[in-house]
GROMACS .gro file of C-alpha atoms in nm:
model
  216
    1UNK     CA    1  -0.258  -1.042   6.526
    2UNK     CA    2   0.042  -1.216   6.648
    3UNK     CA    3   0.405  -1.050   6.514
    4UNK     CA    4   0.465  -1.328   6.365
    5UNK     CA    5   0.143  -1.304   6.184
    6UNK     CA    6   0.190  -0.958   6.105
    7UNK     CA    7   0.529  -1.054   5.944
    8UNK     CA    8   0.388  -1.276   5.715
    9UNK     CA    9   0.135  -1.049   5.622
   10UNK     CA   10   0.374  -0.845   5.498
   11UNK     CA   11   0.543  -1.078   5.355
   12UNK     CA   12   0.292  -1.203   5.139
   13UNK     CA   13   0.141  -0.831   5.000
   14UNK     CA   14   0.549  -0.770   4.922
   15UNK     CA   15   0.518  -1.057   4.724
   16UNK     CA   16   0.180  -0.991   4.530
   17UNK     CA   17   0.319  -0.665   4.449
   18UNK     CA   18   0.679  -0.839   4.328
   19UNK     CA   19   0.449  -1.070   4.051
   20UNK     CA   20   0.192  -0.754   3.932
   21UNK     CA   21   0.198  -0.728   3.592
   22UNK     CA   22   0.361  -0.401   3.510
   23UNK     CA   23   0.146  -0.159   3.341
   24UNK     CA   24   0.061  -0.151   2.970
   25UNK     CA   25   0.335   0.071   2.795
   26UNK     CA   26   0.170   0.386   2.600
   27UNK     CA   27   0.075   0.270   2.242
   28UNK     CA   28   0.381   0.440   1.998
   29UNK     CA   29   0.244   0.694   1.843
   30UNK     CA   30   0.129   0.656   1.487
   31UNK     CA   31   0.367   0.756   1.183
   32UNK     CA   32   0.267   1.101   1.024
   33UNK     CA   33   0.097   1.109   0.739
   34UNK     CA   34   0.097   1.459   0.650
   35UNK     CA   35   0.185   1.575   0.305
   36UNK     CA   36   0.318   1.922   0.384
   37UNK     CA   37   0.629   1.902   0.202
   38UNK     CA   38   0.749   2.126  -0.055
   39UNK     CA   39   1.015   1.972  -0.272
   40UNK     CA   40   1.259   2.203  -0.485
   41UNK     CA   41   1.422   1.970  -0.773
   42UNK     CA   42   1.720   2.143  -0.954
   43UNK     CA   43   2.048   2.188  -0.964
   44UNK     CA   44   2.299   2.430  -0.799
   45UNK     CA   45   2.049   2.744  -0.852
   46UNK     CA   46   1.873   2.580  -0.647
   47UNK     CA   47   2.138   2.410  -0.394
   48UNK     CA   48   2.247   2.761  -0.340
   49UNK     CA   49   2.597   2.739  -0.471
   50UNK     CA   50   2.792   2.950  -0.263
   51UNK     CA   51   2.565   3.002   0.022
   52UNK     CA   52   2.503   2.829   0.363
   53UNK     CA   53   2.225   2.604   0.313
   54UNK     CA   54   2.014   2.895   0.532
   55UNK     CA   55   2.091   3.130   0.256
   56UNK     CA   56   1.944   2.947   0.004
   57UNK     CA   57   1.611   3.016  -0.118
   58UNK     CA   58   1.447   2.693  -0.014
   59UNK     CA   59   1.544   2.781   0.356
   60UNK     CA   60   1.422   3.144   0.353
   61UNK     CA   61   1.069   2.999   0.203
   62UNK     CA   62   1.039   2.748   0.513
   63UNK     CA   63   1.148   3.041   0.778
   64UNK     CA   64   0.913   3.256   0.619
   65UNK     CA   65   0.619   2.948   0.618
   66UNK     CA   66   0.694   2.885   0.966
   67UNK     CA   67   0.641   3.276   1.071
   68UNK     CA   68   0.331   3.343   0.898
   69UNK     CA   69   0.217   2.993   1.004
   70UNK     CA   70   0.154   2.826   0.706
   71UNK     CA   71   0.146   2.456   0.720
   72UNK     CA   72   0.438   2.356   0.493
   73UNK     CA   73   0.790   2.267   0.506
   74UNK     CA   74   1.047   2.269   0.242
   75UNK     CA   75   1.317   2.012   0.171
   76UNK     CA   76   1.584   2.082  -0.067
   77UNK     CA   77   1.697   1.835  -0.376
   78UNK     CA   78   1.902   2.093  -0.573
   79UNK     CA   79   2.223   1.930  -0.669
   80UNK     CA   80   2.485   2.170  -0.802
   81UNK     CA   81   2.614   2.063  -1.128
   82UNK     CA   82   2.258   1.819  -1.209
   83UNK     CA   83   2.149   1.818  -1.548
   84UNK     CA   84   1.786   1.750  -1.663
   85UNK     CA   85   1.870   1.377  -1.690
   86UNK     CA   86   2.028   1.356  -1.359
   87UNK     CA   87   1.731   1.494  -1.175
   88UNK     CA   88   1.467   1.216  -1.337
   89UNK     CA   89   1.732   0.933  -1.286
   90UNK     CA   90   1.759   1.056  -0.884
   91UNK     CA   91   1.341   1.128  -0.914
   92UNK     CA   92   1.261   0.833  -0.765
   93UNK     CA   93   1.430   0.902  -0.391
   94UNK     CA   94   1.285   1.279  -0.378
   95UNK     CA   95   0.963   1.176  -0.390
   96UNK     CA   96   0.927   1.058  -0.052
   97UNK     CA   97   0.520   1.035   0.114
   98UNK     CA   98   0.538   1.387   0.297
   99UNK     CA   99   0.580   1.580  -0.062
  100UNK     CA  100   0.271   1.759  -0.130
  101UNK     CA  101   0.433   2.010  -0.394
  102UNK     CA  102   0.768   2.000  -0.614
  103UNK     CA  103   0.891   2.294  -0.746
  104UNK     CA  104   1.097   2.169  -1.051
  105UNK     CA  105   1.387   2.425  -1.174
  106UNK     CA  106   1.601   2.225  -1.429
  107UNK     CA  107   1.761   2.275  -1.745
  108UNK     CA  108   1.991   2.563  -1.689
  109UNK     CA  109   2.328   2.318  -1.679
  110UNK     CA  110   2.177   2.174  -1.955
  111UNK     CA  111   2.169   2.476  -2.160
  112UNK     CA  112   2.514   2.605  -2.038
  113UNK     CA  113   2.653   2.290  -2.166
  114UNK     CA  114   2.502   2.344  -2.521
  115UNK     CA  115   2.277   2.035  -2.477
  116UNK     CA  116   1.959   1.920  -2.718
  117UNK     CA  117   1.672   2.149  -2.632
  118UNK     CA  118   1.435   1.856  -2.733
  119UNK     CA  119   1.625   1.611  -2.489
  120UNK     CA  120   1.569   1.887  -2.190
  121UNK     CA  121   1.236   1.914  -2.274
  122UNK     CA  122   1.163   1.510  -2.237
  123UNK     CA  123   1.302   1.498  -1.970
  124UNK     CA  124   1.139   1.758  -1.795
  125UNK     CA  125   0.784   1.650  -1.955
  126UNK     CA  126   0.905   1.299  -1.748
  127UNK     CA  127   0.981   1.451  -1.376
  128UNK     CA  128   0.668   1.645  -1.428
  129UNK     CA  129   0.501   1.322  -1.502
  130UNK     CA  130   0.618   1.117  -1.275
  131UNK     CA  131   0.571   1.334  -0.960
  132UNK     CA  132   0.189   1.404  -1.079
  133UNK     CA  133   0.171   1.040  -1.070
  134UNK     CA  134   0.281   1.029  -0.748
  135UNK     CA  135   0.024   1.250  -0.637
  136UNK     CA  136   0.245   1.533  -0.614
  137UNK     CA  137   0.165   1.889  -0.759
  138UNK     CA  138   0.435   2.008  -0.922
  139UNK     CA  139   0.506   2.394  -1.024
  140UNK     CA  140   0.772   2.459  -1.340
  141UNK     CA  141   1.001   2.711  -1.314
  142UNK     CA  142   1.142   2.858  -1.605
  143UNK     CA  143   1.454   2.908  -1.752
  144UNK     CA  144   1.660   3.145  -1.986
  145UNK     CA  145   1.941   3.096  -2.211
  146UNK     CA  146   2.185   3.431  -2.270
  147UNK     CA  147   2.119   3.522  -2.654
  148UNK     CA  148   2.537   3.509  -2.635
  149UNK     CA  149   2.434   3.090  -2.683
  150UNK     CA  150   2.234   3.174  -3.035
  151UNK     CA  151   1.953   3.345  -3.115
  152UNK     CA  152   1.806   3.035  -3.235
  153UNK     CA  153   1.889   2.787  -2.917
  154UNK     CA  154   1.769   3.063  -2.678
  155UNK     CA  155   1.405   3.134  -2.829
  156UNK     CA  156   1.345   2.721  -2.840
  157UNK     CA  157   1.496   2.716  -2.487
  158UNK     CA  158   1.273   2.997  -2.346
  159UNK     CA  159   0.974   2.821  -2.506
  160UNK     CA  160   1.025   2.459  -2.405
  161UNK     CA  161   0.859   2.549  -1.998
  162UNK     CA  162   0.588   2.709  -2.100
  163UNK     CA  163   0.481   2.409  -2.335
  164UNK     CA  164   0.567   2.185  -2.076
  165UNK     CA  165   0.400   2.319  -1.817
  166UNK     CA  166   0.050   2.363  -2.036
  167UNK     CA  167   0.096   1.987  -2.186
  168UNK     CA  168   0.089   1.863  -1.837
  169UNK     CA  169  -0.185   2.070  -1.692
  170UNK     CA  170   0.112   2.290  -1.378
  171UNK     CA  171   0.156   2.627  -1.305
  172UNK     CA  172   0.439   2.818  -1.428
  173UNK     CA  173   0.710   3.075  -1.237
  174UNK     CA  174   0.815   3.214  -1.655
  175UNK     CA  175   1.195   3.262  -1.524
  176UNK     CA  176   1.345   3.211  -1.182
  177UNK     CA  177   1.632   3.420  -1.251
  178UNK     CA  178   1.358   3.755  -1.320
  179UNK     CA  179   1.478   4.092  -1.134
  180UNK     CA  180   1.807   3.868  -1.049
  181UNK     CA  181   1.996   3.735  -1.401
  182UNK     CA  182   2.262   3.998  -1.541
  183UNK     CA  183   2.269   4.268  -1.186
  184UNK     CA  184   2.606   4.235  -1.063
  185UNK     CA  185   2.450   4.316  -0.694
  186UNK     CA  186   2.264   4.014  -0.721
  187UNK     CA  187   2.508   3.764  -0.810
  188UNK     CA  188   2.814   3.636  -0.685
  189UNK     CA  189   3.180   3.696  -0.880
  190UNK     CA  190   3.096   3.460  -1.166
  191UNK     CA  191   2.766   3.615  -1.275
  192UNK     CA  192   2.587   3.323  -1.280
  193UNK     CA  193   2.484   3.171  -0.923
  194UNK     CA  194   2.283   3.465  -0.728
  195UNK     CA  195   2.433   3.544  -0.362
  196UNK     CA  196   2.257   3.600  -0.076
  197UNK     CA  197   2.074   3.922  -0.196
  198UNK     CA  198   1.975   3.695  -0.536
  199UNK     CA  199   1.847   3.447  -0.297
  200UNK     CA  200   1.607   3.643  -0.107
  201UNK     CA  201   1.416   3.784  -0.449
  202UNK     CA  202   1.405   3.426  -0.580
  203UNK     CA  203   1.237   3.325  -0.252
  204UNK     CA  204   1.000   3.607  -0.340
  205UNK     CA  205   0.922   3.503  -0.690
  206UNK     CA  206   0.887   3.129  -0.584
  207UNK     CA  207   0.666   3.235  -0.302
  208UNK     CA  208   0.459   3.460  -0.494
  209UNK     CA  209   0.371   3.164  -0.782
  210UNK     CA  210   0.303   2.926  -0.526
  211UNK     CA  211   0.061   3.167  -0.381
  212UNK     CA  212  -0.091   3.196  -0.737
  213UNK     CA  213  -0.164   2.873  -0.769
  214UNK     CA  214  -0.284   2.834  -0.409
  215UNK     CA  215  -0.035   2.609  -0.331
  216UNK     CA  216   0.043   2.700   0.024
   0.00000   0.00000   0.00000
């Protein structure tokens, strides 16, 4: 071949590569679908008031998931200062796909705030509801009133979970506070929102009733 011929040659397989469609791009992969989500609805118990967001219970459950390999992940809703009503009206954006199991602690603002045990007990009947509708399974976690707020108040608020929780078919943790309400070791200055020492025993409890109910 000539070197003009060769040129062209070239020429013309530069070219053929130049108009080659380029190849496919890799298909994007597919949106989980996993439910593996543990949800924790309540208020600043729950937010960890006081704490880094690491120090809170809901982060030393995941960290302790995570190490013994269990297949869950935690995501925390607590909003310090929520009431009962203001977890239901804010329901609706917790429970996203990936929840598999919401661990509902309400009622304690509530009751600090003197509010109608019958109201609390609606409206944690309707969060229950709602997330089992939702295909979520829910766990209640119980609260106590000091018998400071009436003997009377604190017996009806003690018993309102426990009815709850067998109307709608749930486990039950009876009191998150256990080993942790009253000990001045466990709580912070005001005697009322657990510090980092509080935190790691409610972690236990929590842990221990979702590994009742086979939940993890």
């Amino acid at each position: 071949m000539t070197r003009r011929g060769l040129l062209t040659a070239a020429l013309a397989a530069l070219c053929a590569c130049s108009k080659a469609a380029p190849p496919p791009a890799a298909p994007a992969p597919a949106p989980s679908t996993a439910r593996d989500v543990v949800l924790f609805l309540g208020d600043s118990l729950t937010a960890g008031y006081g704490l880094s967001q690491e120090e809170a219970y809901p982060a030393l459950l995941e960290a302790r998931w995570r190490a013994e390999g269990r297949p869950r992940r935690s995501r925390n809703a607590g909003v310090s200062g929520a009431t009962s009503a203001g977890v239901l009206e804010n329901l609706s954006w917790s429970l996203a796909p990936d929840v598999a199991v919401a661990v509902v602690c309400v009622g304690g603002n509530d009751g600090l705030r003197g509010l109608d045990v019958g109201e609390l007990e609606k409206n944690l009947d309707a969060i229950v509801a709602r997330a089992q509708a939702a295909g979520v399974k829910v766990v209640v976690a119980g609260m106590r009133m000091p018998p400071n707020y009436g003997r009377d108040y604190a017996e009806r608020f003690a018993a309102l979970y426990p009815r709850v929780a067998a109307k709608r078919g749930v486990p039950l943790i009876p009191f998150l506070l256990d080993r942790v309400a009253g000990l001045r070791e466990m709580n912070q200055p005001d005697g009322i929102h657990p510090n980092a020492a509080g935190h790691r025993v409610l972690a236990e409890t929590v842990h221990s009733g979702l590994l009742k109910a086979g939940l993890l």
